[in-house]
Amino acid sequence: MNQDKTALQDYLTTPTRIIRLDDFAKDFVFGSAGTSLSGAAQEDGRGPSIWDAWTMLGLSSPVCNIVDRSDGNVAIDQYHKNKLMKKTGLTAYKFSISLLRILLVNFEQNVDLSSILSGGINGEGIDFYNNLIDTLLAEGYGGFLSENIVKDYCDYVELCFWEFGDRVKHWITINEPYPFCVYGYMTGTFSPGRGSSSPDNNDAICRHKGSGVPQACADRNPGTKPYLTGHHLLLAHAYAIHLYRREFQPYQGGNIGITEVSHFFELFNDTQEDRNAALRALDFMLGCMRNAAGDPLPKFTREQAKLIKDSYDFLGLNYYTTYYATYAPRPSNQPPSFSTDQELTTSKASESDIFHCQVGSDWLAIVPRGIYNLLVYIREKYNIGLIYITENGVGDLNDDDLTVLEACKDQIRIKYHQDHFHYLKMAIRHGVNVKANFIWSFANNFEWSDGFTLRFGIFYTDFRDGHLTRYPKS
């Protein structure tokens, strides 16, 4: 911990590049992002989600899925508190639309799932999203392990296009496919917790009583689940794009894309093997696994492949950090698995590099140059015409000993974003067409498995005053 504090002090004492609004084009969008902020988990007809179940599991046992045993039932209560962002000067906000807020469906009960619309539309949920919303999609019959999700997802997005498309002009079909597939269906550290080798998590899988899908895939190998869920995610995305372009875009005039999250990967050793490993790491995290995985990848039909090709008007990109990649041959005595098919290991950068300073999250080292490297790589590899940075931020550990005034002196975040804006500006000068940057996050909030132990917000949330009061940071 002392080494971390020393690295942080060294980082904060390096010169900060002052970046101003007029350093970017007039049509560049500055915004903030939020997902786990909504709260009101049981109000106005909202149904239970997989994250509701995930946060409740283990509350009575020594090991809990959430570090501080918190949950998102209230979170920071954005359901009732959503007017503050008007005062920030931000020009955009990225949020999610919860299926369970707008549709009357309970996947835990024996309901008719021939159509996800069979339960009807929740008018109160629709009213809420006409102001502001967010939370997660849910699973019930295997979720994205089942090909049935593709049609149901299209029913869901069609309703969103109808209800909100007259005002929403920028749509993201899927936010961060990689963590959803890998952490939710291989490591078991995110909901729905499938694929983990932990006996506790194996038992927890049974909570999805209506799923009919065993914990392991058909071949009894949970290591291939990320490929199957990724396959269905891409299909759901592609058919949603096709629906929007055919039925809504001509008269609503919006644009639509997908958001990927990716680190940048640098080679650990100056060898061809590590250079190839770094490229494979990008393929697996950013490139939707592409062809590097070989046989484990589910096959697309010719029609499906045609739909997926160019199925975006823009690419949303979430960048947080950079890792080293090292070649590691796949064990010959193990079945195919996402964890070994990459043939590499990753690690955080060396302590001697002050631009790899770590603040709160054990996975997030501060590497501002990585956003430049990643953007240039995407332009050169994929020739993406339009990119929005849909998340970028840093989290520090919650410290209840700090006063509100002390906590609002946020030099870490000021320097973090100034440094990243500097490299973002460099990428734009290099020819990358980036038109927006959304800071994660607007306010300190429920950070998934880390609960309330990490603070990413540009607004400080007082979790102790009983009112979840927000305070603007310096």
JSON list of C-alpha atoms in Angstrom, two decimals, residues 205-332:
[
{"chain": "A", "resi": 205, "resn": "ILE", "atom": "CA", "xyz": [-26.48, -21.24, -10.28]},
{"chain": "A", "resi": 206, "resn": "CYS", "atom": "CA", "xyz": [-29.60, -23.12, -9.21]},
{"chain": "A", "resi": 207, "resn": "ARG", "atom": "CA", "xyz": [-31.29, -19.84, -8.32]},
{"chain": "A", "resi": 208, "resn": "HIS", "atom": "CA", "xyz": [-32.28, -19.50, -11.98]},
{"chain": "A", "resi": 209, "resn": "LYS", "atom": "CA", "xyz": [-35.05, -22.03, -11.50]},
{"chain": "A", "resi": 210, "resn": "GLY", "atom": "CA", "xyz": [-36.75, -21.37, -14.80]},
{"chain": "A", "resi": 211, "resn": "SER", "atom": "CA", "xyz": [-33.69, -21.45, -16.99]},
{"chain": "A", "resi": 212, "resn": "GLY", "atom": "CA", "xyz": [-33.54, -25.11, -17.97]},
{"chain": "A", "resi": 213, "resn": "VAL", "atom": "CA", "xyz": [-29.88, -24.52, -18.86]},
{"chain": "A", "resi": 214, "resn": "PRO", "atom": "CA", "xyz": [-27.27, -26.50, -16.89]},
{"chain": "A", "resi": 215, "resn": "GLN", "atom": "CA", "xyz": [-24.27, -24.75, -15.41]},
{"chain": "A", "resi": 216, "resn": "ALA", "atom": "CA", "xyz": [-21.94, -26.24, -18.01]},
{"chain": "A", "resi": 217, "resn": "CYS", "atom": "CA", "xyz": [-22.46, -26.03, -21.75]},
{"chain": "A", "resi": 218, "resn": "ALA", "atom": "CA", "xyz": [-23.70, -29.00, -23.76]},
{"chain": "A", "resi": 219, "resn": "ASP", "atom": "CA", "xyz": [-20.18, -30.41, -23.87]},
{"chain": "A", "resi": 220, "resn": "ARG", "atom": "CA", "xyz": [-19.91, -29.96, -20.07]},
{"chain": "A", "resi": 221, "resn": "ASN", "atom": "CA", "xyz": [-17.13, -27.44, -20.57]},
{"chain": "A", "resi": 222, "resn": "PRO", "atom": "CA", "xyz": [-17.97, -24.04, -19.05]},
{"chain": "A", "resi": 223, "resn": "GLY", "atom": "CA", "xyz": [-14.84, -22.57, -20.63]},
{"chain": "A", "resi": 224, "resn": "THR", "atom": "CA", "xyz": [-16.66, -22.25, -23.95]},
{"chain": "A", "resi": 225, "resn": "LYS", "atom": "CA", "xyz": [-19.61, -20.27, -22.59]},
{"chain": "A", "resi": 226, "resn": "PRO", "atom": "CA", "xyz": [-18.13, -16.87, -23.43]},
{"chain": "A", "resi": 227, "resn": "TYR", "atom": "CA", "xyz": [-18.08, -17.89, -27.10]},
{"chain": "A", "resi": 228, "resn": "LEU", "atom": "CA", "xyz": [-21.74, -18.90, -27.07]},
{"chain": "A", "resi": 229, "resn": "THR", "atom": "CA", "xyz": [-22.96, -15.81, -25.23]},
{"chain": "A", "resi": 230, "resn": "GLY", "atom": "CA", "xyz": [-20.78, -13.61, -27.44]},
{"chain": "A", "resi": 231, "resn": "HIS", "atom": "CA", "xyz": [-22.27, -15.28, -30.52]},
{"chain": "A", "resi": 232, "resn": "HIS", "atom": "CA", "xyz": [-25.82, -14.51, -29.37]},
{"chain": "A", "resi": 233, "resn": "LEU", "atom": "CA", "xyz": [-24.88, -10.99, -28.28]},
{"chain": "A", "resi": 234, "resn": "LEU", "atom": "CA", "xyz": [-23.54, -10.21, -31.74]},
{"chain": "A", "resi": 235, "resn": "LEU", "atom": "CA", "xyz": [-26.65, -11.64, -33.38]},
{"chain": "A", "resi": 236, "resn": "ALA", "atom": "CA", "xyz": [-28.93, -9.65, -31.09]},
{"chain": "A", "resi": 237, "resn": "HIS", "atom": "CA", "xyz": [-26.91, -6.53, -31.88]},
{"chain": "A", "resi": 238, "resn": "ALA", "atom": "CA", "xyz": [-26.96, -7.13, -35.63]},
{"chain": "A", "resi": 239, "resn": "TYR", "atom": "CA", "xyz": [-30.69, -7.84, -35.85]},
{"chain": "A", "resi": 240, "resn": "ALA", "atom": "CA", "xyz": [-31.42, -4.80, -33.66]},
{"chain": "A", "resi": 241, "resn": "ILE", "atom": "CA", "xyz": [-29.36, -2.61, -36.00]},
{"chain": "A", "resi": 242, "resn": "HIS", "atom": "CA", "xyz": [-31.15, -4.08, -39.02]},
{"chain": "A", "resi": 243, "resn": "LEU", "atom": "CA", "xyz": [-34.54, -3.40, -37.41]},
{"chain": "A", "resi": 244, "resn": "TYR", "atom": "CA", "xyz": [-33.63, 0.19, -36.55]},
{"chain": "A", "resi": 245, "resn": "ARG", "atom": "CA", "xyz": [-32.23, 0.98, -39.98]},
{"chain": "A", "resi": 246, "resn": "ARG", "atom": "CA", "xyz": [-35.22, -0.56, -41.74]},
{"chain": "A", "resi": 247, "resn": "GLU", "atom": "CA", "xyz": [-38.12, 0.66, -39.58]},
{"chain": "A", "resi": 248, "resn": "PHE", "atom": "CA", "xyz": [-37.01, 3.70, -37.56]},
{"chain": "A", "resi": 249, "resn": "GLN", "atom": "CA", "xyz": [-33.86, 5.43, -38.76]},
{"chain": "A", "resi": 250, "resn": "PRO", "atom": "CA", "xyz": [-35.41, 6.81, -41.98]},
{"chain": "A", "resi": 251, "resn": "TYR", "atom": "CA", "xyz": [-37.87, 9.00, -40.08]},
{"chain": "A", "resi": 252, "resn": "GLN", "atom": "CA", "xyz": [-36.32, 9.28, -36.60]},
{"chain": "A", "resi": 253, "resn": "GLY", "atom": "CA", "xyz": [-32.93, 10.26, -37.98]},
{"chain": "A", "resi": 254, "resn": "GLY", "atom": "CA", "xyz": [-30.77, 8.80, -35.21]},
{"chain": "A", "resi": 255, "resn": "ASN", "atom": "CA", "xyz": [-27.63, 6.70, -35.31]},
{"chain": "A", "resi": 256, "resn": "ILE", "atom": "CA", "xyz": [-26.85, 3.37, -33.66]},
{"chain": "A", "resi": 257, "resn": "GLY", "atom": "CA", "xyz": [-23.78, 1.38, -32.67]},
{"chain": "A", "resi": 258, "resn": "ILE", "atom": "CA", "xyz": [-22.24, -0.88, -30.07]},
{"chain": "A", "resi": 259, "resn": "THR", "atom": "CA", "xyz": [-19.92, -0.13, -27.14]},
{"chain": "A", "resi": 260, "resn": "GLU", "atom": "CA", "xyz": [-16.82, -2.26, -26.60]},
{"chain": "A", "resi": 261, "resn": "VAL", "atom": "CA", "xyz": [-14.54, -2.06, -23.59]},
{"chain": "A", "resi": 262, "resn": "SER", "atom": "CA", "xyz": [-10.86, -2.75, -24.09]},
{"chain": "A", "resi": 263, "resn": "HIS", "atom": "CA", "xyz": [-7.53, -2.22, -22.45]},
{"chain": "A", "resi": 264, "resn": "PHE", "atom": "CA", "xyz": [-4.59, -1.50, -24.67]},
{"chain": "A", "resi": 265, "resn": "PHE", "atom": "CA", "xyz": [-1.95, -4.24, -24.52]},
{"chain": "A", "resi": 266, "resn": "GLU", "atom": "CA", "xyz": [1.78, -3.66, -24.73]},
{"chain": "A", "resi": 267, "resn": "LEU", "atom": "CA", "xyz": [4.29, -6.46, -25.24]},
{"chain": "A", "resi": 268, "resn": "PHE", "atom": "CA", "xyz": [6.08, -7.43, -22.03]},
{"chain": "A", "resi": 269, "resn": "ASN", "atom": "CA", "xyz": [9.24, -8.64, -23.77]},
{"chain": "A", "resi": 270, "resn": "ASP", "atom": "CA", "xyz": [10.55, -7.31, -27.07]},
{"chain": "A", "resi": 271, "resn": "THR", "atom": "CA", "xyz": [9.95, -10.60, -28.87]},
{"chain": "A", "resi": 272, "resn": "GLN", "atom": "CA", "xyz": [7.76, -11.61, -31.78]},
{"chain": "A", "resi": 273, "resn": "GLU", "atom": "CA", "xyz": [5.88, -14.06, -29.54]},
{"chain": "A", "resi": 274, "resn": "ASP", "atom": "CA", "xyz": [4.92, -11.29, -27.10]},
{"chain": "A", "resi": 275, "resn": "ARG", "atom": "CA", "xyz": [4.11, -8.94, -29.97]},
{"chain": "A", "resi": 276, "resn": "ASN", "atom": "CA", "xyz": [1.69, -11.52, -31.33]},
{"chain": "A", "resi": 277, "resn": "ALA", "atom": "CA", "xyz": [0.32, -12.09, -27.82]},
{"chain": "A", "resi": 278, "resn": "ALA", "atom": "CA", "xyz": [-0.50, -8.39, -27.45]},
{"chain": "A", "resi": 279, "resn": "LEU", "atom": "CA", "xyz": [-2.37, -8.45, -30.76]},
{"chain": "A", "resi": 280, "resn": "ARG", "atom": "CA", "xyz": [-4.27, -11.59, -29.72]},
{"chain": "A", "resi": 281, "resn": "ALA", "atom": "CA", "xyz": [-5.24, -9.93, -26.45]},
{"chain": "A", "resi": 282, "resn": "LEU", "atom": "CA", "xyz": [-6.76, -7.06, -28.43]},
{"chain": "A", "resi": 283, "resn": "ASP", "atom": "CA", "xyz": [-8.54, -9.54, -30.70]},
{"chain": "A", "resi": 284, "resn": "PHE", "atom": "CA", "xyz": [-10.11, -11.34, -27.76]},
{"chain": "A", "resi": 285, "resn": "MET", "atom": "CA", "xyz": [-11.12, -8.25, -25.79]},
{"chain": "A", "resi": 286, "resn": "LEU", "atom": "CA", "xyz": [-11.90, -5.74, -28.54]},
{"chain": "A", "resi": 287, "resn": "GLY", "atom": "CA", "xyz": [-12.35, -7.83, -31.67]},
{"chain": "A", "resi": 288, "resn": "CYS", "atom": "CA", "xyz": [-15.18, -10.05, -30.37]},
{"chain": "A", "resi": 289, "resn": "MET", "atom": "CA", "xyz": [-12.78, -13.02, -30.32]},
{"chain": "A", "resi": 290, "resn": "ARG", "atom": "CA", "xyz": [-12.53, -12.90, -34.13]},
{"chain": "A", "resi": 291, "resn": "ASN", "atom": "CA", "xyz": [-10.84, -15.93, -35.67]},
{"chain": "A", "resi": 292, "resn": "ALA", "atom": "CA", "xyz": [-8.08, -16.39, -33.11]},
{"chain": "A", "resi": 293, "resn": "ALA", "atom": "CA", "xyz": [-10.17, -18.82, -31.08]},
{"chain": "A", "resi": 294, "resn": "GLY", "atom": "CA", "xyz": [-10.60, -21.27, -33.94]},
{"chain": "A", "resi": 295, "resn": "ASP", "atom": "CA", "xyz": [-12.99, -24.20, -33.50]},
{"chain": "A", "resi": 296, "resn": "PRO", "atom": "CA", "xyz": [-14.70, -23.06, -30.24]},
{"chain": "A", "resi": 297, "resn": "LEU", "atom": "CA", "xyz": [-16.28, -20.12, -32.05]},
{"chain": "A", "resi": 298, "resn": "PRO", "atom": "CA", "xyz": [-19.92, -20.78, -33.01]},
{"chain": "A", "resi": 299, "resn": "LYS", "atom": "CA", "xyz": [-20.45, -20.40, -36.74]},
{"chain": "A", "resi": 300, "resn": "PHE", "atom": "CA", "xyz": [-22.55, -17.67, -38.34]},
{"chain": "A", "resi": 301, "resn": "THR", "atom": "CA", "xyz": [-24.65, -18.38, -41.40]},
{"chain": "A", "resi": 302, "resn": "ARG", "atom": "CA", "xyz": [-23.94, -16.38, -44.54]},
{"chain": "A", "resi": 303, "resn": "GLU", "atom": "CA", "xyz": [-27.03, -14.25, -43.88]},
{"chain": "A", "resi": 304, "resn": "GLN", "atom": "CA", "xyz": [-25.99, -13.61, -40.27]},
{"chain": "A", "resi": 305, "resn": "ALA", "atom": "CA", "xyz": [-22.45, -12.68, -41.27]},
{"chain": "A", "resi": 306, "resn": "LYS", "atom": "CA", "xyz": [-23.84, -10.21, -43.80]},
{"chain": "A", "resi": 307, "resn": "LEU", "atom": "CA", "xyz": [-25.99, -8.59, -41.11]},
{"chain": "A", "resi": 308, "resn": "ILE", "atom": "CA", "xyz": [-23.06, -8.30, -38.69]},
{"chain": "A", "resi": 309, "resn": "LYS", "atom": "CA", "xyz": [-20.74, -6.72, -41.23]},
{"chain": "A", "resi": 310, "resn": "ASP", "atom": "CA", "xyz": [-20.77, -2.92, -40.88]},
{"chain": "A", "resi": 311, "resn": "SER", "atom": "CA", "xyz": [-23.54, -3.19, -38.27]},
{"chain": "A", "resi": 312, "resn": "TYR", "atom": "CA", "xyz": [-22.79, 0.16, -36.67]},
{"chain": "A", "resi": 313, "resn": "ASP", "atom": "CA", "xyz": [-22.98, 3.86, -37.40]},
{"chain": "A", "resi": 314, "resn": "PHE", "atom": "CA", "xyz": [-20.39, 4.48, -34.69]},
{"chain": "A", "resi": 315, "resn": "LEU", "atom": "CA", "xyz": [-18.22, 2.51, -32.28]},
{"chain": "A", "resi": 316, "resn": "GLY", "atom": "CA", "xyz": [-18.55, 3.29, -28.59]},
{"chain": "A", "resi": 317, "resn": "LEU", "atom": "CA", "xyz": [-15.29, 2.66, -26.78]},
{"chain": "A", "resi": 318, "resn": "ASN", "atom": "CA", "xyz": [-14.73, 2.34, -23.03]},
{"chain": "A", "resi": 319, "resn": "TYR", "atom": "CA", "xyz": [-11.06, 2.74, -22.10]},
{"chain": "A", "resi": 320, "resn": "TYR", "atom": "CA", "xyz": [-9.67, 2.57, -18.57]},
{"chain": "A", "resi": 321, "resn": "THR", "atom": "CA", "xyz": [-6.17, 1.11, -18.54]},
{"chain": "A", "resi": 322, "resn": "THR", "atom": "CA", "xyz": [-3.29, -0.68, -20.29]},
{"chain": "A", "resi": 323, "resn": "TYR", "atom": "CA", "xyz": [-1.78, -4.11, -19.55]},
{"chain": "A", "resi": 324, "resn": "TYR", "atom": "CA", "xyz": [1.28, -6.05, -20.62]},
{"chain": "A", "resi": 325, "resn": "ALA", "atom": "CA", "xyz": [0.77, -9.26, -22.61]},
{"chain": "A", "resi": 326, "resn": "THR", "atom": "CA", "xyz": [3.13, -12.25, -22.46]},
{"chain": "A", "resi": 327, "resn": "TYR", "atom": "CA", "xyz": [3.03, -15.38, -24.60]},
{"chain": "A", "resi": 328, "resn": "ALA", "atom": "CA", "xyz": [1.85, -18.49, -22.72]},
{"chain": "A", "resi": 329, "resn": "PRO", "atom": "CA", "xyz": [1.31, -21.68, -24.74]},
{"chain": "A", "resi": 330, "resn": "ARG", "atom": "CA", "xyz": [-2.03, -23.43, -24.36]},
{"chain": "A", "resi": 331, "resn": "PRO", "atom": "CA", "xyz": [-1.83, -26.59, -22.20]},
{"chain": "A", "resi": 332, "resn": "SER", "atom": "CA", "xyz": [-2.11, -29.65, -24.43]}
]
